[in-house]
Short mmCIF file of C-alpha atoms in Angstrom, two decimals:
data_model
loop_
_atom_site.label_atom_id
_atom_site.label_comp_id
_atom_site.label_asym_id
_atom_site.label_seq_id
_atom_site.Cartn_x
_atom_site.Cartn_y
_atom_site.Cartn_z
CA UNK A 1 0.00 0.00 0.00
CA UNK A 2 1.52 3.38 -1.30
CA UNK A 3 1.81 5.48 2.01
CA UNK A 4 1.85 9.44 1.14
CA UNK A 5 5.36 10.76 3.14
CA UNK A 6 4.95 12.34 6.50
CA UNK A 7 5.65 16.31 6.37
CA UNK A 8 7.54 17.44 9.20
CA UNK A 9 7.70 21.24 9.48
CA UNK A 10 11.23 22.51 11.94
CA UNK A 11 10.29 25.79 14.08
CA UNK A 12 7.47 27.17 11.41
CA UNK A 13 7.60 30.92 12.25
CA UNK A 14 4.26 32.32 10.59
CA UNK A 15 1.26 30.23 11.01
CA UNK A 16 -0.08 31.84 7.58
CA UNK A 17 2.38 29.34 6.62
CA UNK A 18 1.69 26.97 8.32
CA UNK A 19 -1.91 27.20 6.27
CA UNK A 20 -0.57 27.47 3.00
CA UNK A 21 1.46 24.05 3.67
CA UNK A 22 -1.94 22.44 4.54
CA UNK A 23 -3.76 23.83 1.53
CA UNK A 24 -0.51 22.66 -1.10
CA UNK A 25 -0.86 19.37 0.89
CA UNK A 26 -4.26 18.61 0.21
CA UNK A 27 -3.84 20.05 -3.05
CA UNK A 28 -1.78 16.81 -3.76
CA UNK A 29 -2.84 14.22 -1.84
CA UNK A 30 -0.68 14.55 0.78
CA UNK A 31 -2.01 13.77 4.79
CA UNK A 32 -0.14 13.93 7.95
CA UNK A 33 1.51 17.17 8.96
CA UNK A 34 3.77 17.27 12.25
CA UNK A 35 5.20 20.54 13.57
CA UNK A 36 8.07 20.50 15.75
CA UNK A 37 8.41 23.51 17.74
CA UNK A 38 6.37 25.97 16.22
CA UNK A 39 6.98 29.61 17.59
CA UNK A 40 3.85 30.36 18.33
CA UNK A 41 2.62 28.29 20.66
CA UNK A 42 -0.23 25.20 20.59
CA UNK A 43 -2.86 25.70 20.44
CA UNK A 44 -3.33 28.40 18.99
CA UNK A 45 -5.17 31.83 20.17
CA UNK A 46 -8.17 32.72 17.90
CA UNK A 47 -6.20 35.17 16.10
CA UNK A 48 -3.36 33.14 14.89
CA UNK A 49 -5.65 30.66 14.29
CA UNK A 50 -7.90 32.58 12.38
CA UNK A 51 -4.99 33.46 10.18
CA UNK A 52 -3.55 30.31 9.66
CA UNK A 53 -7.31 28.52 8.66
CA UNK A 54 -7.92 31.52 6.18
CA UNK A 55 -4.38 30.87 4.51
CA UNK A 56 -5.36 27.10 4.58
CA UNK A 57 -8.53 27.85 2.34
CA UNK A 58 -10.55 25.15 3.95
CA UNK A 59 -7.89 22.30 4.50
CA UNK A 60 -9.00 21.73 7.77
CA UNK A 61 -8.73 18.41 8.03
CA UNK A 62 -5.31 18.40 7.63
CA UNK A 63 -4.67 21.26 10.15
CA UNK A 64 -6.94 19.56 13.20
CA UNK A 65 -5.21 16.23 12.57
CA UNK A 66 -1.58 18.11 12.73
CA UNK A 67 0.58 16.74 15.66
CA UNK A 68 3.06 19.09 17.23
CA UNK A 69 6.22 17.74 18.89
CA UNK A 70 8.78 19.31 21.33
CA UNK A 71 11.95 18.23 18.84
CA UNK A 72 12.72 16.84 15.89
CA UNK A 73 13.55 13.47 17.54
CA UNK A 74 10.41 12.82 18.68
CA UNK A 75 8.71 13.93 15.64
CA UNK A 76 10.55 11.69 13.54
CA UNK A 77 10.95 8.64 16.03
CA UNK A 78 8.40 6.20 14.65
CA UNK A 79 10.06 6.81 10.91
CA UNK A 80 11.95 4.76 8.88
CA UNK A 81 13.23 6.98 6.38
CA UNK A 82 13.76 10.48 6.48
CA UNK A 83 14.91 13.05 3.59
CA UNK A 84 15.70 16.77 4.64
CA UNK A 85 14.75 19.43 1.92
CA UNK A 86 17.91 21.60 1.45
CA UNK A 87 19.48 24.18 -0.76
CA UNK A 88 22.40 23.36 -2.60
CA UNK A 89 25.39 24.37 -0.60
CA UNK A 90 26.29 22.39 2.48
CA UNK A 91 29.69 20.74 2.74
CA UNK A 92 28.33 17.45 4.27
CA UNK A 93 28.59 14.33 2.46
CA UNK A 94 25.34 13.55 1.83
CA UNK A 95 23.21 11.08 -0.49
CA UNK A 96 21.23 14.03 -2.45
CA UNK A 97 18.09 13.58 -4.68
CA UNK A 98 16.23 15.78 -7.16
CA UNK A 99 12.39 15.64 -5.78
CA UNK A 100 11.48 14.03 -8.94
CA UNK A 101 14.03 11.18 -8.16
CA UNK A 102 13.04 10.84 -4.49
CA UNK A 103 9.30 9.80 -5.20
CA UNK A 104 10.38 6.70 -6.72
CA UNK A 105 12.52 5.84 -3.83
CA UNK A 106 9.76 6.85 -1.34
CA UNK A 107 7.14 5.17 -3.05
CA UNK A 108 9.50 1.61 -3.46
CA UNK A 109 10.37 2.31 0.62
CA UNK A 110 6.46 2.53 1.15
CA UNK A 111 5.96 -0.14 -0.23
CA UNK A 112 8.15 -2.23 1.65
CA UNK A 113 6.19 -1.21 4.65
CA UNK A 114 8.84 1.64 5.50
CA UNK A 115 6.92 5.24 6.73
CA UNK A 116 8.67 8.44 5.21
CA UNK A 117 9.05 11.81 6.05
CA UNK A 118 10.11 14.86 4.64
CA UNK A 119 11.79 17.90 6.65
CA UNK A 120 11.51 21.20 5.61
CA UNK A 121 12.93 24.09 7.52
CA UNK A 122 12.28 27.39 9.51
CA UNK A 123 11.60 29.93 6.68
CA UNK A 124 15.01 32.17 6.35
CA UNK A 125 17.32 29.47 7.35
CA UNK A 126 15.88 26.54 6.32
CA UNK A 127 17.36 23.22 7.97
CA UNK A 128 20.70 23.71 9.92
CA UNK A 129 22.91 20.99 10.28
CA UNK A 130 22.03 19.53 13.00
CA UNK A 131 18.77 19.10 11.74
CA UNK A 132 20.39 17.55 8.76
CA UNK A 133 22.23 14.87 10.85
CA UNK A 134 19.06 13.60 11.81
CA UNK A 135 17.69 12.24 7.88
CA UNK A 136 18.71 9.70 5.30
CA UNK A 137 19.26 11.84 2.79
CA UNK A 138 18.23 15.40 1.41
CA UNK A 139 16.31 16.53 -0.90
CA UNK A 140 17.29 19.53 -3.46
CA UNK A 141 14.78 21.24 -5.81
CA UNK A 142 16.63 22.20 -8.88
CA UNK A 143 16.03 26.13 -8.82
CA UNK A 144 17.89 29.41 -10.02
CA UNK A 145 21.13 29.48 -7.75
CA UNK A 146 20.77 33.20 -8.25
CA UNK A 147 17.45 32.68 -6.35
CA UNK A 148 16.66 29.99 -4.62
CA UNK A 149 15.00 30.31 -1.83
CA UNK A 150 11.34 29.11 -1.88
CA UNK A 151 8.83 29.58 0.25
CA UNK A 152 7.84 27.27 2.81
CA UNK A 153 4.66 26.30 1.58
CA UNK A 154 6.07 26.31 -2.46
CA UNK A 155 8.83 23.87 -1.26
CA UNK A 156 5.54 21.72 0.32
CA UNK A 157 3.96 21.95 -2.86
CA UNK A 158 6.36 21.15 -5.27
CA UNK A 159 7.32 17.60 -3.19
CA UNK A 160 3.36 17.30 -3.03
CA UNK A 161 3.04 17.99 -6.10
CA UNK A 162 5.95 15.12 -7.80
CA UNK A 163 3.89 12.68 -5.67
CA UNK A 164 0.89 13.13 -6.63
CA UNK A 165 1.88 13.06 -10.99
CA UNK A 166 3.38 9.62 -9.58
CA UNK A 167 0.65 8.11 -9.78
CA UNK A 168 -2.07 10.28 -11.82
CA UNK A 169 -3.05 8.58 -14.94
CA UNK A 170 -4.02 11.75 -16.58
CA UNK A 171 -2.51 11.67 -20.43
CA UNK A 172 0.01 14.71 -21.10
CA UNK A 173 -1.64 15.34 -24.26
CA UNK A 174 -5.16 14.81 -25.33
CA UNK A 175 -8.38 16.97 -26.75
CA UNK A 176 -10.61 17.00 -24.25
CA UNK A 177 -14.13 16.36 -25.84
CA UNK A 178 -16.67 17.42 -23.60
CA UNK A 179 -20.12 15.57 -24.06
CA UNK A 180 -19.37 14.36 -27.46
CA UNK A 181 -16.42 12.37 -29.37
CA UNK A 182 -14.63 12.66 -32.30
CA UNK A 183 -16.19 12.20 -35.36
CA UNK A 184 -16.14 9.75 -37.44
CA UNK A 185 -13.64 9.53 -40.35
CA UNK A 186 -16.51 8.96 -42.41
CA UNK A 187 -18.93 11.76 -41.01
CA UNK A 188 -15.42 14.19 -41.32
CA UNK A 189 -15.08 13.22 -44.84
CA UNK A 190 -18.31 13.66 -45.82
CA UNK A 191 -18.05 16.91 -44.54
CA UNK A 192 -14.86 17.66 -46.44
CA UNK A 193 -16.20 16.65 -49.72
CA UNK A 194 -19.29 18.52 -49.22
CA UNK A 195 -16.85 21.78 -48.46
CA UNK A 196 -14.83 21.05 -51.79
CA UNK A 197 -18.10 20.80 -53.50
CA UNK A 198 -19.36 23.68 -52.15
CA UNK A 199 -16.14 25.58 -52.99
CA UNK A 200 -16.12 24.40 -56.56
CA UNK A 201 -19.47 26.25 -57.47
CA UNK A 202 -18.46 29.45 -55.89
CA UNK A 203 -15.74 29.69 -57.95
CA UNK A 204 -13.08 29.59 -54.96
CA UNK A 205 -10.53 26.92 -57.19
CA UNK A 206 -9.28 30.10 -60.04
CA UNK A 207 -7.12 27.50 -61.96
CA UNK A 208 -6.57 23.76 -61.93
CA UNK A 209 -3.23 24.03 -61.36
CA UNK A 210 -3.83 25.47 -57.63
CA UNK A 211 -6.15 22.70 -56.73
CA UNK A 212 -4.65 20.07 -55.62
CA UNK A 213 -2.17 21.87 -53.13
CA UNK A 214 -5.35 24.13 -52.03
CA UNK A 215 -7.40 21.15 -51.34
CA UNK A 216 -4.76 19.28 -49.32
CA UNK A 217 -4.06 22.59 -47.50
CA UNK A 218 -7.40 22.90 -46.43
CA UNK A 219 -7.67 18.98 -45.02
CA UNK A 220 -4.62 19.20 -43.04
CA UNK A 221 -5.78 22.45 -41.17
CA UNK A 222 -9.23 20.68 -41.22
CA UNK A 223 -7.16 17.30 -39.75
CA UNK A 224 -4.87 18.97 -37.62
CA UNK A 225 -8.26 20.06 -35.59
CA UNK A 226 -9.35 16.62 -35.14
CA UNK A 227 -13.04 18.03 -34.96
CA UNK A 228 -16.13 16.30 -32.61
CA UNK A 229 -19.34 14.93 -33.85
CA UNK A 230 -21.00 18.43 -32.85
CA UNK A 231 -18.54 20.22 -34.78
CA UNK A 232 -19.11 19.37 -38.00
CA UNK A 233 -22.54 19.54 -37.70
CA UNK A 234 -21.56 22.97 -36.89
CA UNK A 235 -19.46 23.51 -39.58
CA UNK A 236 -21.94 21.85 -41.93
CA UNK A 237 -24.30 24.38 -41.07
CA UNK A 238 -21.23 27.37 -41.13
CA UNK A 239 -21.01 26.41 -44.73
CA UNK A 240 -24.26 26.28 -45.52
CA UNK A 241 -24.75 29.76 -44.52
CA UNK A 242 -21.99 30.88 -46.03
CA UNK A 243 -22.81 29.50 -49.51
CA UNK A 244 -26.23 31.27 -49.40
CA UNK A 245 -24.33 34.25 -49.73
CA UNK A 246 -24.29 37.24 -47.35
CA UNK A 247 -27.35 38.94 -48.97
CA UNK A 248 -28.93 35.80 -48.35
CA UNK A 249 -29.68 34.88 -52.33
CA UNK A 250 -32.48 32.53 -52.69
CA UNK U 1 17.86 30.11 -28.50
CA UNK U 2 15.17 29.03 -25.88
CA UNK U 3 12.91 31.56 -25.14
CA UNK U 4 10.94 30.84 -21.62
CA UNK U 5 7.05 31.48 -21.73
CA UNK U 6 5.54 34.52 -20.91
CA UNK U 7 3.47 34.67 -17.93
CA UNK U 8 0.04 36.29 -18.39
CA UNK U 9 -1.98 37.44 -15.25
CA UNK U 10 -5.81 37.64 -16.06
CA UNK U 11 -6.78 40.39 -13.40
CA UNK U 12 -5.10 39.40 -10.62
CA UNK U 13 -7.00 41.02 -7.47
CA UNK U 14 -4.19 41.15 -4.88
CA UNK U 15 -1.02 42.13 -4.87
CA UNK U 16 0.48 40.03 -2.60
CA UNK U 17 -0.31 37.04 -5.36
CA UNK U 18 1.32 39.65 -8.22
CA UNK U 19 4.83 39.78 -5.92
CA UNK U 20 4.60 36.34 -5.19
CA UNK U 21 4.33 35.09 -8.88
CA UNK U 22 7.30 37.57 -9.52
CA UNK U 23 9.24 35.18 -6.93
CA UNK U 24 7.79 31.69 -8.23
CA UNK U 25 9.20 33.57 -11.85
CA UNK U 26 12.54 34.14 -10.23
CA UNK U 27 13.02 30.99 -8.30
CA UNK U 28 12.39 28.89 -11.96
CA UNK U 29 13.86 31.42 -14.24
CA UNK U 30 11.27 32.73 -16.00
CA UNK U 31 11.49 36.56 -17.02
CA UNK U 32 8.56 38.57 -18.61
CA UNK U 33 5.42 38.94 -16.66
CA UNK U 34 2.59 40.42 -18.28
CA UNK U 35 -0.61 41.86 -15.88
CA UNK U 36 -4.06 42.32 -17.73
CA UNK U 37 -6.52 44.80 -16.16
CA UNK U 38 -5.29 44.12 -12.47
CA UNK U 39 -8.06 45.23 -9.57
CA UNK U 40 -5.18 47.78 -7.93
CA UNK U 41 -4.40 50.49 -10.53
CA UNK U 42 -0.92 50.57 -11.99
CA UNK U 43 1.30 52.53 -11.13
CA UNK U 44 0.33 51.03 -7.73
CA UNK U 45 0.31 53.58 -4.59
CA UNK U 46 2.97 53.39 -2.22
CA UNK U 47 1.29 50.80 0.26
CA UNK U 48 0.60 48.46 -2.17
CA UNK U 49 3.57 48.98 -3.70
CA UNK U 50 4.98 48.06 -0.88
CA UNK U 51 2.95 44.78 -0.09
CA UNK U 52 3.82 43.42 -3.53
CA UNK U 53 7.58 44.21 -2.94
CA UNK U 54 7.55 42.04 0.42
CA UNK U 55 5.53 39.79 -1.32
CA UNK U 56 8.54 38.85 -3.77
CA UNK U 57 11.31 38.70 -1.26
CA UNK U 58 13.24 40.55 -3.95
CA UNK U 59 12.04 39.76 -7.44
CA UNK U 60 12.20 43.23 -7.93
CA UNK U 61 13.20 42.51 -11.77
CA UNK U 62 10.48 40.74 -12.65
CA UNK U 63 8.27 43.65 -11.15
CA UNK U 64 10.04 46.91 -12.67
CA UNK U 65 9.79 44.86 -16.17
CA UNK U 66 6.32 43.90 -15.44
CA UNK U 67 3.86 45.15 -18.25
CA UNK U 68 0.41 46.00 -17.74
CA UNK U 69 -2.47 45.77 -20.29
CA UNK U 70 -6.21 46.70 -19.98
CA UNK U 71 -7.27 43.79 -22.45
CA UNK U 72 -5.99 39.99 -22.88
CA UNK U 73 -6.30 40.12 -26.32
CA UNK U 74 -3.75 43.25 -26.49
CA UNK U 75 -1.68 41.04 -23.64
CA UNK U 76 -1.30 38.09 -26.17
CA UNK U 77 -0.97 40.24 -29.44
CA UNK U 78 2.31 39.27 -30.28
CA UNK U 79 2.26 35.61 -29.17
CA UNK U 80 2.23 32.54 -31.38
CA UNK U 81 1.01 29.96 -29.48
CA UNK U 82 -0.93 30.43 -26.12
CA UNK U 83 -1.87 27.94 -23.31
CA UNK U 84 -4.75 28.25 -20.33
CA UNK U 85 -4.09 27.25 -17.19
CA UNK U 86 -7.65 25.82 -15.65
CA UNK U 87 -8.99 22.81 -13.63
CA UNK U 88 -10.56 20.00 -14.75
CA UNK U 89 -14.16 20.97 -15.83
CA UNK U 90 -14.56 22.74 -19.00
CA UNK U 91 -17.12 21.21 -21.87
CA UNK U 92 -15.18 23.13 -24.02
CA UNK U 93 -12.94 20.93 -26.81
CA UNK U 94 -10.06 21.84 -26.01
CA UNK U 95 -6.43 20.38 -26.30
CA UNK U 96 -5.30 19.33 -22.86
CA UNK U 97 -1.78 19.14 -21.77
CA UNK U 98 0.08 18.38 -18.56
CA UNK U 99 2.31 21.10 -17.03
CA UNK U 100 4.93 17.83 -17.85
CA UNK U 101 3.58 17.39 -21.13
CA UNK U 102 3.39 21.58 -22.21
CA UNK U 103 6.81 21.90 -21.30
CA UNK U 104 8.29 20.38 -24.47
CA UNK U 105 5.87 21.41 -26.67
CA UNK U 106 6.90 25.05 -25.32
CA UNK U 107 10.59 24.31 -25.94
CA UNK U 108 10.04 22.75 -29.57
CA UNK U 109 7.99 25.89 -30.05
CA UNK U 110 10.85 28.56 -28.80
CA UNK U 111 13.34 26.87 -30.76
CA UNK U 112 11.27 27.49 -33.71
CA UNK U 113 11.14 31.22 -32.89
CA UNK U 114 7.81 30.85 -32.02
CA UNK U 115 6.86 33.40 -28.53
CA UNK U 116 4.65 31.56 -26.34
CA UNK U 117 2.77 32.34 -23.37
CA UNK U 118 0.86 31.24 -20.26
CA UNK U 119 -2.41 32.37 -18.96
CA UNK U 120 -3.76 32.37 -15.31
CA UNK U 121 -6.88 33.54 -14.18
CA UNK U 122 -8.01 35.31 -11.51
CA UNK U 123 -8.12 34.33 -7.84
CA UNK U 124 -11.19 32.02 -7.03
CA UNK U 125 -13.02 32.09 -9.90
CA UNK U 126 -9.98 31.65 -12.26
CA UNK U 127 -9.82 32.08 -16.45
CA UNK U 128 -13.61 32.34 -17.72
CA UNK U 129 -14.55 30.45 -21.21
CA UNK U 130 -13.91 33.80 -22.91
CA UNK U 131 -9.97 33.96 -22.38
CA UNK U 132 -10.23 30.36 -22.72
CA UNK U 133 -10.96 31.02 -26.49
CA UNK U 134 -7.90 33.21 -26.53
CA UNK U 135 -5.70 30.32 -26.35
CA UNK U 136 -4.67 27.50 -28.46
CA UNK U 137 -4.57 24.97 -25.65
CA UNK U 138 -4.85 24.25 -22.03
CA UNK U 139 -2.54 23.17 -18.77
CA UNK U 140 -4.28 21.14 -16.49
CA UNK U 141 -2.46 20.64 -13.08
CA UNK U 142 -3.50 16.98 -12.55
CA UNK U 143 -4.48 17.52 -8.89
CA UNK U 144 -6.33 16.08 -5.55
CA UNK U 145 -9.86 16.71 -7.86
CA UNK U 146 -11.46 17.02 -3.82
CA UNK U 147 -9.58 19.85 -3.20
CA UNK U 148 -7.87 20.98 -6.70
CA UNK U 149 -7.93 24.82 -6.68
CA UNK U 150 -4.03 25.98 -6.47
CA UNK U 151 -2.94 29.75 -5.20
CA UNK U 152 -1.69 31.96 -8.29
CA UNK U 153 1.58 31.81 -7.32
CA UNK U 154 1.73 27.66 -6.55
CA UNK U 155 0.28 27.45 -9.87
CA UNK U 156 2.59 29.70 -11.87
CA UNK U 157 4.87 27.75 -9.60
CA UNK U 158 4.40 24.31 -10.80
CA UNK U 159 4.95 25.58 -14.52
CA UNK U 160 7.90 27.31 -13.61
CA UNK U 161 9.32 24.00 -11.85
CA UNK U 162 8.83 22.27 -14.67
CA UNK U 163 10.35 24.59 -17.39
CA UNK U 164 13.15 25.05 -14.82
CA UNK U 165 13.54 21.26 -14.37
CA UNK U 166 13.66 20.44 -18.60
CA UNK U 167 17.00 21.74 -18.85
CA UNK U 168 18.29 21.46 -15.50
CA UNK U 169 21.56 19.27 -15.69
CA UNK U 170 21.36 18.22 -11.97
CA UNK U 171 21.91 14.19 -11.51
CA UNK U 172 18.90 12.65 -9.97
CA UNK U 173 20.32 11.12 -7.22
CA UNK U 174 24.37 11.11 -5.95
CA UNK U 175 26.05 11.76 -3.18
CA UNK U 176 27.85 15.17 -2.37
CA UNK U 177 30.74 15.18 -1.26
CA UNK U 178 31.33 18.35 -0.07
CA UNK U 179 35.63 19.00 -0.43
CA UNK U 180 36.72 15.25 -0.72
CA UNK U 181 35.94 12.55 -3.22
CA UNK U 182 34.65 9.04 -2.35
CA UNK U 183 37.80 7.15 -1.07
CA UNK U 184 39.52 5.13 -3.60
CA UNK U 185 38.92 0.96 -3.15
CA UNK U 186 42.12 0.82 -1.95
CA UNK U 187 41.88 3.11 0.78
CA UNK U 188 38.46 1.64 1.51
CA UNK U 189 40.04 -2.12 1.94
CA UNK U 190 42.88 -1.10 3.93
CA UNK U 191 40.39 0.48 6.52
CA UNK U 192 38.51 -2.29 6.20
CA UNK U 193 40.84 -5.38 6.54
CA UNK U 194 42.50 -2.74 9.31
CA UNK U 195 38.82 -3.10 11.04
CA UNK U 196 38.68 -7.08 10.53
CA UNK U 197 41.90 -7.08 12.28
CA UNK U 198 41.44 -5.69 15.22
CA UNK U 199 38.05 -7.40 15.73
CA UNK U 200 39.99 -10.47 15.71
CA UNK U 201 42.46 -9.16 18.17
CA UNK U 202 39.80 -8.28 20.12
CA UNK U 203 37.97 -11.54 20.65
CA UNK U 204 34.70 -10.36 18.63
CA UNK U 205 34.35 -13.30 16.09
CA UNK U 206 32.96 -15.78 18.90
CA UNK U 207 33.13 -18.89 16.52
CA UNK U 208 34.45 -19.37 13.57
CA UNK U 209 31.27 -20.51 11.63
CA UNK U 210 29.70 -17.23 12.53
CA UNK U 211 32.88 -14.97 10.84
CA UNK U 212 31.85 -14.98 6.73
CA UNK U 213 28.42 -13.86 7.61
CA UNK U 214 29.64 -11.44 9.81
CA UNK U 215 31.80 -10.13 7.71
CA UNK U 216 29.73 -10.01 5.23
CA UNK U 217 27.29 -8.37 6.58
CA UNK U 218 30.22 -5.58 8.12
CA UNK U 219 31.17 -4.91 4.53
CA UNK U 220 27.49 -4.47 2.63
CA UNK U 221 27.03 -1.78 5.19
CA UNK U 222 30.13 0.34 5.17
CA UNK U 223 29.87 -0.21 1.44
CA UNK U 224 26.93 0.82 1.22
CA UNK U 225 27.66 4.36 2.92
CA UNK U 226 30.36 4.95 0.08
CA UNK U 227 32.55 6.83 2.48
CA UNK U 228 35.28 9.38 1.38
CA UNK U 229 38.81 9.98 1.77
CA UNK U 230 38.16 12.08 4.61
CA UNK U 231 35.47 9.70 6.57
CA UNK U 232 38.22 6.83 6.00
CA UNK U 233 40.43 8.67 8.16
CA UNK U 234 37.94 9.72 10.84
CA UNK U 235 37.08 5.91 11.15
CA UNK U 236 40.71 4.66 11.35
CA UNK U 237 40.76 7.38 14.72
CA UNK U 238 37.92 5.69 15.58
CA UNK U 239 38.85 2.00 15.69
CA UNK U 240 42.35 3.25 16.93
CA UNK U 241 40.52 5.00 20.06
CA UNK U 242 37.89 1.60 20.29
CA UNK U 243 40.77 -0.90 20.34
CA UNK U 244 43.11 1.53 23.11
CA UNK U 245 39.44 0.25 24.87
CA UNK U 246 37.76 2.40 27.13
CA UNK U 247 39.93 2.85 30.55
CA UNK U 248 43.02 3.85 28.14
CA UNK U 249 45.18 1.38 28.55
CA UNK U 250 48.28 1.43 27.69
#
C-alpha cells in the first residue's frame, strides 16, 4: 500500500504558513503534517488561528489532525526513512536527490512497509545541520542558484506535487471532448467533400493548377483540428450559410 | 535560442499574489510577466507597492519589467502559441496538456522562434470560457480533484518548476561530497581489513562458523555508505581509540 510521506515542518515561524502548507498538501494528496516547535505556541489563540485557517482555504482536516512535537527526535521517532529538503550548498557528504528522483525511492520504501518523512525548515534558514544529521538523505529542488529560496509552503507543494503526478493517470496530451467524441472519419469526410463541393461552385478553385495543393491545404488544417461529432454539424451548417451568400440569395 | 514562456496574469486582485508570482518567476527562471486589467491600478500607490515588494522577497526585476495591459487580447498580441491554465471541468474541446507534457511542446515551439505564453486567471473564480478562447490549448495541473484549486503563485509555480527542471543538468540522485571525493577501493580495503583485524584481536568473532556472515554483513554496510577519503580517516581514529578500549590502557 503506497503510504503518502509524513511532512515534518522545523520551528514554522508564521502560522499563515503553516496554512498554505496544509492547503498545497491537500492540493496533492498529501495527509499527515507534524510541527516540531512551532513559535507560536499550541494551540493556537483565535487570532493566529484565524490566520492560519484563512491561509489554509478550507484544508481543515489536515490542520486539526496536525501533531506538534517538542523536537525533531520525537517527531521523527516512529520513521523509517527520512529526507531533509535543502538548498544546494552544504559541505556534508550527503546522499542528495532531485524531488522528482526521491518519489520513486519513497514510493519503493512505502511499499516495503517503511513510513517516510520529509523535513523542511524554519523559513530564512531553512534546515541547519544539525537538523540535517538527523535524515537519510536530502532533498534539493533544482532552482535558479541566483534565487533559490522558496517559500515554505512552495517547497511543500512542489514535493506534493511530484507525488501526486506519480501516480495520476491523466494523459500529457489529449483533446478534451466534452459531451461528445470525435467524429467519425466517415462523417469528417463527408463533410470535407461537401466543403470542396461547395467551394467548386463558388468559384473559390481560379485554376486547376492550384487545386490540388489548395485542397490538401485545407484537409490538413481541417485534420490537424481533429473536430467532434458536434462540430461538424456545426461547420456543416457554417457552410451552408456561407454558400447562401451574405445577402442571403435565394 | 530558448525563449521561456511569458506569464500572463488575467486580473489578478491582490497584490500580494502579483509579488509572489514575480518570486515563483525568479526561483524557476522565468522573465517577462505580463498583468491584464489588475483590480489595484498601476502605477500602484505606495502601500501596495509596498505589499507586492515584500511579497517577492526581492524579485524586484520581474516587477520593474512587469507590463500591464487593460485587455488579454492586447496582452497576447504578439504571441504565437498560447496555453490556459484551468482545472478540470470545461465542456469546451479543447487540447489538454500536462504542465509535464506543455513543457516540451513550449521548448520545440521557442526553438522554432515561435513566442509563447501562459495564462492564469483570476483568484477564485480563475480564467472564464472567454480567455479560454484566446488560447490555443490548455494546462491542467493533474491535482487532488477534492480539493484541486491551487494559489496563483503555486500554480505559476508548478509551470515554472517544470520549465526550470527540462533543462536542468542536476543528476537525480548522488552523493555530495562536499571538499573530498569518495575514497579510492584501496583506501576503503585497507580500513577495512584494518577493522577485521582488530576485531579479531579483540575476541569479537565468537566462533568461527559465525565470521563470513559477519563479515559479510560488516562490509554491505560500510559499502553501502560509500565513504570518502576524509570519513576513511575519521574511522581509522575511531577504531584506533575503540581498540586503546575504554579505561586507556596502555
Amino acid at each position: 500500500m503506497k503510504h503518502p510521506p509524513v511532512i515534518i515542518l522545523v520551528e514554522p515561524q508564521l502560522v499563515e504558513n503553516i496554512g498554505m502548507t496544509a492547503r498545497a498538501m491537500m492540493n496533492t494528496g498529501l495527509r499527515e503534517l507534524r510541527l516540531v516547535d512551532p513559535r507560536d505556541p499550541w494551540p493556537l489563540g483565535e487570532v493566529h488561528h484565524n490566520r492560519m485557517a484563512s491561509a489554509s482555504s478550507g484544508a481543515d482536516e489536515i490542520l486539526t489532525n496536525a501533531k506538534i512535537f517538542n523536537t525533531l527526535e520525537e517527531a521523527i521517532s516512529d520513521l523509517n526513512y527520512v529526507y531533509a529538503t535543502t538548498g544546494r550548498s552544504h559541505d556534508m557528504v550527503n546522499r542528495i536527490l532531485t524531488p522528482r528522483a526521491a518519489i520513486p525511492d519513497m514510493i519503493g520504501r512505502s511499499a516495503q512497509g517503511q513510513k517516510v518523512g520529509v523535513l523542511f525548515g524554519r523559513e530564512r534558514t531553512g534546515l541547519v545541520n544539525d537538523h540535517i544529521v538527523l535524515a537519510n538523505a536530502k532533498i534539493t529542488i533544482p532552482l535558479n542558484p541566483e534565487f533559490a529560496s522558496l517559500n515554505l509552503a512552495q517547497a511543500v507543494l512542489i514535493i506534493g506535487y511530484e507525488w501526486y503526478q506519480s501516480e495520476d493517470k491523466t494523459p500529457d496530451d489529449y483533446i478534451h471532448n466534452g459531451n461528445s467524441i470525435p467524429a467519425s472519419r466517415e462523417e469528417y469526410l463527408n463533410f470535407y467533400r461537401r466543403l470542396e463541393f461547395l467551394l467548386d461552385e463558388s468559384g473559390f478553385f481560379v485554376t486547376q493548377e492550384m487545386r490540388p495543393s489548395m485542397t490538401r491545404s485545407l484537409q490538413n488544417m481541417l485534420q490537424r483540428a481533429v473536430m467532434t461529432e458536434q462540430e461538424v454539424r456545426t461547420w456543416h451548417g457554417v457552410i451552408t450559410a456561407l454558400a447562401k451568400g451574405t445577402t442571403r440569395k435565394k
